[in-house]
Amino acid sequence: MTEQVFRLPDLGEGLTEAEVVSWRVAVGDTVTVDQVVVEVETAKAAVEVPIPFAGTVLTLHGESGAVLEVGKPLITVSAEGAHETYRTEERAGTKEPEGSGNVLIGYGTKEDNGSRRRRRRQPALVAAVPAPEPALAPRVINPLVRGLAKQHDIDLTAITPSGPAGIVLRKDVEAAIAAASNAPAAVTLPDAGGPERIPLRGLRRAVADKLSRSRTEIPDATTWVDADATALLEAKKAVQAACPEQKISLLALFGRICVAGLKRYPELNSSVDGPAREILRWPHINLGFAAQTDRGLVVPVVRNADRLSTAELAAAMAALTERARTGTLEPADLTGGTFTLNNYGVFGVDGSTPIINHPEAAMLGIGRIIDRPWAVDGQLAVRKITQLSFTFDHRVCDGGVAGGFLRFVADAVESPLGLLARL
């Protein structure tokens, strides 16, 4: 019997690890070439991983929630009955998996210029699963699961494991805790004064690292202004009527305004190379926008937004928003931004001091649009008012540039026709 180990492939974009979300196969299942065997979550996206060869599943290296490094064993299969996916190496007399090249959706191993680099197949390695403790019938690999059971005085030997190869998962322990809490007999709970420890993993860890790095490295400053968005809302209706085939969102109009502002104030479309002590001013505008999803906060990026019409920009943002909601964004969709737009008004708040999306140099925040009393031509009126917050890297510019950009945006919000005159 020939065993083949499929290791966690290089996910691109500098990613070095991934968390197992859910297995699509179990030990004993037969898999085919390009069959998706597991869903993993990286620091940037959820990714379905297909296997490049066929066989029978022998070992799943890691339960749900386990974090694996790139290059570590992911799944081991037996190649029996799958000889059509192998070929004989005449030089070495060994077998090498043909596969399809689709090691990872979006990150294939297609041949370059029609050539294929042959390598000797490495000896099959099967990850050793910790042996069950003498007193336990089920296997408990994750120390967090064991700790959770101990904290709630749960007898692991009484649990029916749902994980592969008889592994007790966290959800099994949580179910036992819930059952014990609802039982008629009194349950002695541990001291409730201790905190729950939640590991920073996947997207949450990436966000924490990026925000911490931003606050550590970037000397940011924030300025803000109230703006009358009544005319912008009216302009949105007019633009939508002129382009009924494409939904034009308010966020897309703000994005269009920001693009125009960055062309006038290019200092803000830059980043800083700290070690080299250089400012990198980008010739293109890659517009990022914050999107809240079930997985957490992500920032999809519209590349070359400065080359798009308003309708094209709206379509691109709508497509990325939908992919963010469905968890189908690729890592490349979340990198390369040069400026970020953050509409926190959807949460019903007026203002904020945004943290810059490192390594960018600026971010515009939009508060909720509400009816407020406003002076118009010397008369008091009720208008649609929003607060705009602008955070910038003080290394790339001074307050004059930042204030000029924010005033440009506010003026465009209050007089969209004036923006058309400047384009």
Short mmCIF file of C-alpha atoms in Angstrom, two decimals:
data_model
loop_
_atom_site.label_atom_id
_atom_site.label_comp_id
_atom_site.label_asym_id
_atom_site.label_seq_id
_atom_site.Cartn_x
_atom_site.Cartn_y
_atom_site.Cartn_z
CA MET A 1 0.00 0.00 0.00
CA THR A 2 1.39 3.38 -1.05
CA GLU A 3 0.70 6.32 1.22
CA GLN A 4 0.74 9.91 0.04
CA VAL A 5 0.84 12.94 2.33
CA PHE A 6 -0.77 16.13 1.07
CA ARG A 7 0.69 19.08 2.94
CA LEU A 8 -0.97 22.45 3.51
CA PRO A 9 -0.06 24.33 0.32
CA ASP A 10 1.38 27.81 0.04
CA LEU A 11 -1.69 30.05 0.21
CA GLY A 12 0.07 33.06 -1.27
CA GLU A 13 0.16 36.69 -0.12
CA GLY A 14 2.77 35.87 2.53
CA LEU A 15 0.39 33.65 4.53
CA THR A 16 2.18 31.10 6.68
CA GLU A 17 -0.64 29.28 8.49
CA ALA A 18 -4.32 28.44 8.36
CA GLU A 19 -6.99 27.22 10.77
CA VAL A 20 -9.04 24.15 9.97
CA VAL A 21 -12.69 25.22 9.74
CA SER A 22 -14.33 21.97 8.68
CA TRP A 23 -13.38 18.71 7.03
CA ARG A 24 -15.38 17.66 3.99
CA VAL A 25 -14.19 14.05 4.24
CA ALA A 26 -13.59 11.47 6.98
CA VAL A 27 -11.14 8.64 7.53
CA GLY A 28 -12.05 5.78 5.19
CA ASP A 29 -13.62 7.97 2.51
CA THR A 30 -12.48 7.71 -1.10
CA VAL A 31 -11.32 10.99 -2.63
CA THR A 32 -10.79 11.94 -6.26
CA VAL A 33 -8.45 14.38 -7.95
CA ASP A 34 -9.46 18.02 -7.29
CA GLN A 35 -12.06 17.05 -4.68
CA VAL A 36 -12.39 19.68 -1.94
CA VAL A 37 -11.36 17.95 1.27
CA VAL A 38 -11.23 20.77 3.81
CA GLU A 39 -12.14 24.41 4.35
CA VAL A 40 -9.48 26.47 6.09
CA GLU A 41 -9.46 30.04 7.31
CA THR A 42 -6.40 32.18 6.77
CA ALA A 43 -5.73 35.62 8.10
CA LYS A 44 -7.42 37.00 5.01
CA ALA A 45 -10.10 34.66 3.74
CA ALA A 46 -11.84 31.31 3.99
CA VAL A 47 -10.41 28.93 1.38
CA GLU A 48 -11.58 25.56 0.07
CA VAL A 49 -8.62 23.24 -0.44
CA PRO A 50 -8.79 20.52 -3.14
CA ILE A 51 -6.52 17.49 -3.08
CA PRO A 52 -4.29 16.93 -6.15
CA PHE A 53 -4.47 13.12 -6.15
CA ALA A 54 -6.91 10.30 -5.47
CA GLY A 55 -7.06 7.55 -2.88
CA THR A 56 -8.56 6.47 0.44
CA VAL A 57 -8.32 8.81 3.44
CA LEU A 58 -6.03 7.39 6.13
CA THR A 59 -5.39 10.37 8.41
CA LEU A 60 -6.75 13.87 8.91
CA HIS A 61 -3.96 15.94 10.43
CA GLY A 62 -5.81 18.31 12.73
CA GLU A 63 -9.34 18.66 14.03
CA SER A 64 -11.59 21.66 13.49
CA GLY A 65 -9.98 24.67 15.12
CA ALA A 66 -6.43 23.41 14.75
CA VAL A 67 -3.90 25.85 13.28
CA LEU A 68 -1.51 24.33 10.76
CA GLU A 69 1.61 25.85 9.24
CA VAL A 70 2.18 25.87 5.50
CA GLY A 71 4.08 22.73 4.55
CA LYS A 72 2.79 20.66 7.45
CA PRO A 73 0.81 17.45 6.76
CA LEU A 74 -2.84 18.11 6.02
CA ILE A 75 -4.23 14.75 4.93
CA THR A 76 -2.77 11.30 4.24
CA VAL A 77 -4.35 8.98 1.68
CA SER A 78 -3.73 5.49 0.39
CA ALA A 79 -3.14 5.38 -3.35
CA GLU A 80 -4.60 1.89 -3.76
CA GLY A 81 -7.14 1.81 -6.56
CA ALA A 82 -5.98 5.15 -7.88
CA HIS A 83 -3.14 4.01 -10.13
CA GLU A 84 -4.40 6.14 -13.00
CA THR A 85 -3.23 9.25 -11.20
CA TYR A 86 0.35 8.05 -10.97
CA ARG A 87 3.09 7.46 -13.48
CA THR A 88 6.29 5.48 -13.27
CA GLU A 89 9.53 7.38 -12.98
CA GLU A 90 11.85 5.46 -15.29
CA ARG A 91 14.94 6.92 -13.73
CA ALA A 92 14.20 6.08 -10.13
CA GLY A 93 11.55 3.41 -10.43
CA THR A 94 9.26 5.35 -8.07
CA LYS A 95 5.77 6.74 -8.50
CA GLU A 96 4.88 10.40 -8.69
CA PRO A 97 1.35 11.87 -8.41
CA GLU A 98 0.14 13.46 -11.64
CA GLY A 99 -2.76 15.36 -10.08
CA SER A 100 -4.45 18.21 -11.91
CA GLY A 101 -2.24 21.02 -10.68
CA ASN A 102 -5.11 22.59 -8.74
CA VAL A 103 -3.47 22.35 -5.33
CA LEU A 104 -5.50 25.35 -4.16
CA ILE A 105 -8.29 27.29 -5.80
CA GLY A 106 -6.65 30.43 -7.13
CA TYR A 107 -3.16 29.10 -6.40
CA GLY A 108 -2.55 26.23 -8.79
CA THR A 109 0.61 24.36 -9.70
CA LYS A 110 0.22 24.64 -13.42
CA GLU A 111 3.29 23.94 -15.51
CA ASP A 112 5.35 26.87 -16.78
CA ASN A 113 6.08 27.01 -20.54
CA GLY A 114 4.93 23.42 -20.97
CA SER A 115 7.65 21.99 -18.77
CA ARG A 116 7.21 20.01 -15.58
CA ARG A 117 9.84 19.76 -12.94
CA ARG A 118 10.12 16.22 -11.68
CA ARG A 119 10.97 15.51 -8.10
CA ARG A 120 11.41 12.29 -6.23
CA ARG A 121 8.46 11.60 -4.04
CA GLN A 122 9.34 12.09 -0.41
CA PRO A 123 8.77 9.18 1.94
CA ALA A 124 5.21 9.21 3.20
CA LEU A 125 4.86 10.81 6.59
CA VAL A 126 1.86 10.22 8.78
CA ALA A 127 1.40 12.68 11.60
CA ALA A 128 1.45 10.95 14.93
CA VAL A 129 -1.77 11.39 16.85
CA PRO A 130 -1.21 11.60 20.57
CA ALA A 131 -2.09 8.30 22.16
CA PRO A 132 -5.17 8.33 24.35
CA GLU A 133 -4.54 8.69 28.02
CA PRO A 134 -4.98 5.46 29.96
CA ALA A 135 -8.07 6.70 31.75
CA LEU A 136 -9.74 8.03 28.61
CA ALA A 137 -11.46 6.02 25.90
CA PRO A 138 -11.98 8.95 23.53
CA ARG A 139 -9.00 10.90 22.21
CA VAL A 140 -8.59 14.54 23.26
CA ILE A 141 -5.94 16.27 21.17
CA ASN A 142 -6.68 19.93 21.82
CA PRO A 143 -5.50 21.06 25.28
CA LEU A 144 -8.15 23.79 25.24
CA VAL A 145 -10.84 21.12 24.98
CA ARG A 146 -9.33 19.19 27.87
CA GLY A 147 -9.08 22.39 29.92
CA LEU A 148 -12.69 23.31 29.20
CA ALA A 149 -13.85 19.89 30.36
CA LYS A 150 -11.78 20.15 33.54
CA GLN A 151 -13.10 23.64 34.25
CA HIS A 152 -16.71 22.42 34.10
CA ASP A 153 -16.04 19.06 35.78
CA ILE A 154 -17.02 17.09 32.67
CA ASP A 155 -16.12 13.38 32.52
CA LEU A 156 -14.49 12.96 29.09
CA THR A 157 -14.93 9.18 29.19
CA ALA A 158 -18.70 9.68 29.17
CA ILE A 159 -18.67 11.78 25.99
CA THR A 160 -19.40 10.33 22.56
CA PRO A 161 -16.82 11.96 20.28
CA SER A 162 -17.96 13.45 16.95
CA GLY A 163 -14.53 14.18 15.51
CA PRO A 164 -12.63 11.98 13.05
CA ALA A 165 -10.90 8.92 14.48
CA GLY A 166 -12.78 9.25 17.76
CA ILE A 167 -11.49 12.70 18.66
CA VAL A 168 -13.44 14.75 21.20
CA LEU A 169 -14.15 18.21 19.81
CA ARG A 170 -14.90 21.42 21.67
CA LYS A 171 -18.55 21.25 20.59
CA ASP A 172 -18.82 17.81 22.23
CA VAL A 173 -17.69 19.23 25.56
CA GLU A 174 -19.93 22.29 25.19
CA ALA A 175 -22.90 19.99 24.54
CA ALA A 176 -22.04 18.03 27.68
CA ILE A 177 -21.83 21.27 29.66
CA ALA A 178 -25.24 22.36 28.38
CA ALA A 179 -26.75 18.98 29.20
CA ALA A 180 -25.29 19.07 32.70
CA SER A 181 -26.63 22.60 33.24
CA ASN A 182 -30.16 21.47 32.31
CA ALA A 183 -30.05 18.29 34.39
CA PRO A 184 -32.33 18.15 37.46
CA ALA A 185 -29.39 17.34 39.73
CA ALA A 186 -27.43 20.26 41.08
CA VAL A 187 -24.24 20.98 39.19
CA THR A 188 -21.27 22.47 40.99
CA LEU A 189 -19.76 25.12 38.77
CA PRO A 190 -16.23 26.47 39.15
CA ASP A 191 -15.52 29.97 40.39
CA ALA A 192 -17.02 32.35 37.83
CA GLY A 193 -14.45 35.03 38.59
CA GLY A 194 -11.89 33.76 36.08
CA PRO A 195 -11.89 35.06 32.50
CA GLU A 196 -12.67 33.02 29.42
CA ARG A 197 -9.56 32.73 27.29
CA ILE A 198 -10.29 33.09 23.58
CA PRO A 199 -7.34 32.49 21.24
CA LEU A 200 -6.68 35.15 18.63
CA ARG A 201 -6.81 33.17 15.40
CA GLY A 202 -7.47 33.62 11.72
CA LEU A 203 -9.04 36.91 10.71
CA ARG A 204 -9.35 38.19 14.28
CA ARG A 205 -5.64 37.69 14.81
CA ALA A 206 -4.77 39.39 11.51
CA VAL A 207 -6.94 42.40 12.37
CA ALA A 208 -5.39 42.64 15.85
CA ASP A 209 -1.86 42.48 14.46
CA LYS A 210 -2.53 45.09 11.76
CA LEU A 211 -4.24 47.55 14.10
CA SER A 212 -1.51 47.15 16.72
CA ARG A 213 1.16 47.72 14.10
CA SER A 214 -0.68 50.79 12.81
CA ARG A 215 -0.85 52.39 16.23
CA THR A 216 2.76 51.43 16.98
CA GLU A 217 4.34 52.68 13.76
CA ILE A 218 2.11 55.46 12.44
CA PRO A 219 1.92 58.89 14.12
CA ASP A 220 -1.69 59.46 13.18
CA ALA A 221 -3.86 62.53 13.65
CA THR A 222 -7.60 62.97 13.14
CA THR A 223 -9.67 65.90 11.95
CA TRP A 224 -13.41 66.05 11.32
CA VAL A 225 -16.17 68.24 9.94
CA ASP A 226 -19.97 68.21 9.70
CA ALA A 227 -21.35 68.28 6.16
CA ASP A 228 -24.80 68.81 4.66
CA ALA A 229 -25.45 65.67 2.57
CA THR A 230 -28.91 66.73 1.35
CA ALA A 231 -27.70 67.51 -2.17
CA LEU A 232 -25.67 64.31 -2.33
CA LEU A 233 -28.76 62.22 -1.55
CA GLU A 234 -30.63 64.04 -4.28
CA ALA A 235 -27.73 63.48 -6.68
CA LYS A 236 -27.79 59.78 -5.83
CA LYS A 237 -31.42 59.57 -6.97
CA ALA A 238 -30.61 61.41 -10.20
CA VAL A 239 -27.61 59.22 -10.98
CA GLN A 240 -29.61 56.09 -10.24
CA ALA A 241 -32.38 57.25 -12.58
CA ALA A 242 -29.81 57.86 -15.31
CA CYS A 243 -28.24 54.44 -14.77
CA PRO A 244 -31.12 52.12 -13.78
CA GLU A 245 -29.26 48.94 -14.80
CA GLN A 246 -26.68 49.39 -12.03
CA LYS A 247 -27.42 50.11 -8.37
CA ILE A 248 -25.47 53.18 -7.31
CA SER A 249 -24.80 53.07 -3.58
CA LEU A 250 -24.08 56.07 -1.41
CA LEU A 251 -20.77 54.46 -0.47
CA ALA A 252 -19.81 54.32 -4.14
CA LEU A 253 -20.47 58.07 -4.46
CA PHE A 254 -18.26 58.71 -1.44
CA GLY A 255 -15.64 56.49 -3.06
CA ARG A 256 -15.84 58.54 -6.25
CA ILE A 257 -15.40 61.73 -4.24
CA CYS A 258 -12.38 60.30 -2.41
CA VAL A 259 -10.74 59.28 -5.68
CA ALA A 260 -11.12 62.83 -6.97
CA GLY A 261 -9.74 64.19 -3.70
CA LEU A 262 -6.71 61.90 -3.81
CA LYS A 263 -5.90 63.09 -7.32
CA ARG A 264 -5.81 66.62 -6.00
CA TYR A 265 -3.89 65.67 -2.84
CA PRO A 266 -1.62 62.77 -3.94
CA GLU A 267 0.42 63.00 -0.74
CA LEU A 268 -2.35 61.01 0.94
CA ASN A 269 -2.22 58.16 -1.59
CA SER A 270 1.05 56.86 -0.23
CA SER A 271 2.76 54.77 2.42
CA VAL A 272 5.99 55.06 4.38
CA ASP A 273 9.01 52.77 4.15
CA GLY A 274 10.26 53.26 7.71
CA PRO A 275 13.66 51.50 7.48
CA ALA A 276 14.49 53.32 4.22
CA ARG A 277 13.00 56.58 5.54
CA GLU A 278 11.14 57.10 2.27
CA ILE A 279 7.60 58.01 1.31
CA LEU A 280 6.16 55.77 -1.40
CA ARG A 281 3.65 57.75 -3.46
CA TRP A 282 1.53 55.45 -5.59
CA PRO A 283 0.60 56.30 -9.21
CA HIS A 284 -2.63 54.29 -8.96
CA ILE A 285 -5.51 54.43 -6.47
CA ASN A 286 -6.58 51.10 -4.99
CA LEU A 287 -9.66 51.95 -2.95
CA GLY A 288 -10.38 49.79 0.08
CA PHE A 289 -13.65 49.90 1.99
CA ALA A 290 -14.48 48.39 5.37
CA ALA A 291 -17.09 45.60 5.34
CA GLN A 292 -18.48 43.88 8.42
CA THR A 293 -19.06 40.14 7.97
CA ASP A 294 -19.85 37.14 10.15
CA ARG A 295 -16.10 36.40 10.19
CA GLY A 296 -15.27 39.93 11.32
CA LEU A 297 -14.09 43.15 9.70
CA VAL A 298 -12.55 42.84 6.24
CA VAL A 299 -11.37 45.49 3.77
CA PRO A 300 -11.95 44.48 0.13
CA VAL A 301 -9.96 46.50 -2.40
CA VAL A 302 -11.08 47.93 -5.75
CA ARG A 303 -7.94 48.10 -7.84
CA ASN A 304 -7.33 51.08 -10.14
CA ALA A 305 -10.44 52.83 -8.87
CA ASP A 306 -9.18 56.04 -10.50
CA ARG A 307 -9.75 54.46 -13.93
CA LEU A 308 -13.38 53.53 -13.28
CA SER A 309 -16.57 55.45 -13.93
CA THR A 310 -19.03 55.94 -11.09
CA ALA A 311 -21.16 53.05 -12.35
CA GLU A 312 -18.13 50.78 -12.74
CA LEU A 313 -16.91 51.66 -9.25
CA ALA A 314 -20.36 50.94 -7.81
CA ALA A 315 -20.48 47.56 -9.56
CA ALA A 316 -17.03 46.58 -8.33
CA MET A 317 -17.84 47.53 -4.73
CA ALA A 318 -21.17 45.68 -4.86
CA ALA A 319 -19.50 42.52 -6.17
CA LEU A 320 -16.80 42.59 -3.49
CA THR A 321 -19.37 43.26 -0.76
CA GLU A 322 -21.41 40.22 -1.81
CA ARG A 323 -18.30 38.02 -1.85
CA ALA A 324 -17.36 39.31 1.59
CA ARG A 325 -20.78 38.37 2.95
CA THR A 326 -20.63 34.88 1.44
CA GLY A 327 -17.04 34.30 2.55
CA THR A 328 -15.73 33.82 -1.00
CA LEU A 329 -13.16 36.62 -1.09
CA GLU A 330 -9.71 35.52 -2.17
CA PRO A 331 -6.57 36.76 -0.38
CA ALA A 332 -5.73 38.95 -3.38
CA ASP A 333 -9.04 40.82 -2.88
CA LEU A 334 -7.90 42.00 0.54
CA THR A 335 -4.43 43.35 -0.21
CA GLY A 336 -2.81 46.20 -2.10
CA GLY A 337 -5.04 49.05 -0.93
CA THR A 338 -3.68 52.61 -0.97
CA PHE A 339 -6.62 54.35 0.78
CA THR A 340 -9.57 53.12 2.86
CA LEU A 341 -13.14 54.33 3.19
CA ASN A 342 -15.04 53.38 6.37
CA ASN A 343 -18.80 53.88 6.64
CA TYR A 344 -19.38 53.34 10.36
CA GLY A 345 -22.64 55.27 10.11
CA VAL A 346 -24.35 51.95 9.35
CA PHE A 347 -23.86 51.17 13.06
CA GLY A 348 -25.91 54.23 14.02
CA VAL A 349 -23.00 56.35 15.31
CA ASP A 350 -22.00 59.90 14.39
CA GLY A 351 -18.24 59.97 14.76
CA SER A 352 -15.09 57.96 15.25
CA THR A 353 -11.31 58.24 15.13
CA PRO A 354 -10.44 55.57 12.54
CA ILE A 355 -7.25 53.55 12.87
CA ILE A 356 -5.30 53.69 9.62
CA ASN A 357 -5.20 50.47 7.63
CA HIS A 358 -1.44 49.86 7.73
CA PRO A 359 0.60 50.49 5.58
CA GLU A 360 -1.70 53.11 4.06
CA ALA A 361 -1.46 56.78 5.00
CA ALA A 362 -5.09 57.83 5.47
CA MET A 363 -8.69 56.77 6.05
CA LEU A 364 -11.99 58.61 5.71
CA GLY A 365 -14.83 57.74 8.09
CA ILE A 366 -18.49 58.50 7.43
CA GLY A 367 -21.00 58.89 10.25
CA ARG A 368 -24.75 58.36 10.05
CA ILE A 369 -26.82 60.83 8.02
CA ILE A 370 -29.60 62.30 10.16
CA ASP A 371 -31.99 65.26 10.21
CA ARG A 372 -30.46 68.19 12.03
CA PRO A 373 -31.14 71.96 12.18
CA TRP A 374 -28.81 73.73 9.74
CA ALA A 375 -28.38 77.32 8.62
CA VAL A 376 -29.08 77.72 4.88
CA ASP A 377 -28.71 81.21 3.39
CA GLY A 378 -29.20 82.73 6.82
CA GLN A 379 -32.34 80.72 7.53
CA LEU A 380 -32.74 77.76 9.86
CA ALA A 381 -33.72 74.56 8.06
CA VAL A 382 -33.80 70.81 8.65
CA ARG A 383 -31.11 69.13 6.54
CA LYS A 384 -29.45 65.71 6.15
CA ILE A 385 -26.21 66.07 8.09
CA THR A 386 -23.27 63.70 8.44
CA GLN A 387 -19.97 63.91 10.26
CA LEU A 388 -16.81 63.10 8.29
CA SER A 389 -13.71 61.96 10.18
CA PHE A 390 -10.30 61.88 8.54
CA THR A 391 -7.24 60.18 10.03
CA PHE A 392 -3.88 60.64 8.35
CA ASP A 393 -0.22 59.72 8.78
CA HIS A 394 1.50 62.91 9.91
CA ARG A 395 4.74 61.73 8.32
CA VAL A 396 3.39 62.09 4.77
CA CYS A 397 1.84 65.53 5.17
CA ASP A 398 0.91 68.29 7.57
CA GLY A 399 -2.49 69.56 8.65
CA GLY A 400 -2.86 71.83 5.65
CA VAL A 401 -2.98 68.92 3.20
CA ALA A 402 -5.22 66.83 5.44
CA GLY A 403 -7.58 69.75 6.03
CA GLY A 404 -7.61 70.55 2.33
CA PHE A 405 -8.58 66.99 1.44
CA LEU A 406 -11.32 66.83 4.07
CA ARG A 407 -12.69 70.19 2.98
CA PHE A 408 -12.67 69.01 -0.65
CA VAL A 409 -14.70 65.95 0.33
CA ALA A 410 -17.14 67.99 2.42
CA ASP A 411 -17.63 70.54 -0.36
CA ALA A 412 -18.30 67.72 -2.86
CA VAL A 413 -20.84 66.19 -0.48
CA GLU A 414 -22.62 69.52 -0.10
CA SER A 415 -22.35 70.42 -3.82
CA PRO A 416 -21.99 67.33 -6.03
CA LEU A 417 -22.44 69.45 -9.16
CA GLY A 418 -19.39 71.41 -8.15
CA LEU A 419 -17.42 68.16 -8.21
CA LEU A 420 -18.57 67.48 -11.77
CA ALA A 421 -17.21 70.87 -12.76
CA ARG A 422 -13.79 69.89 -11.39
CA LEU A 423 -13.60 66.49 -13.12
#
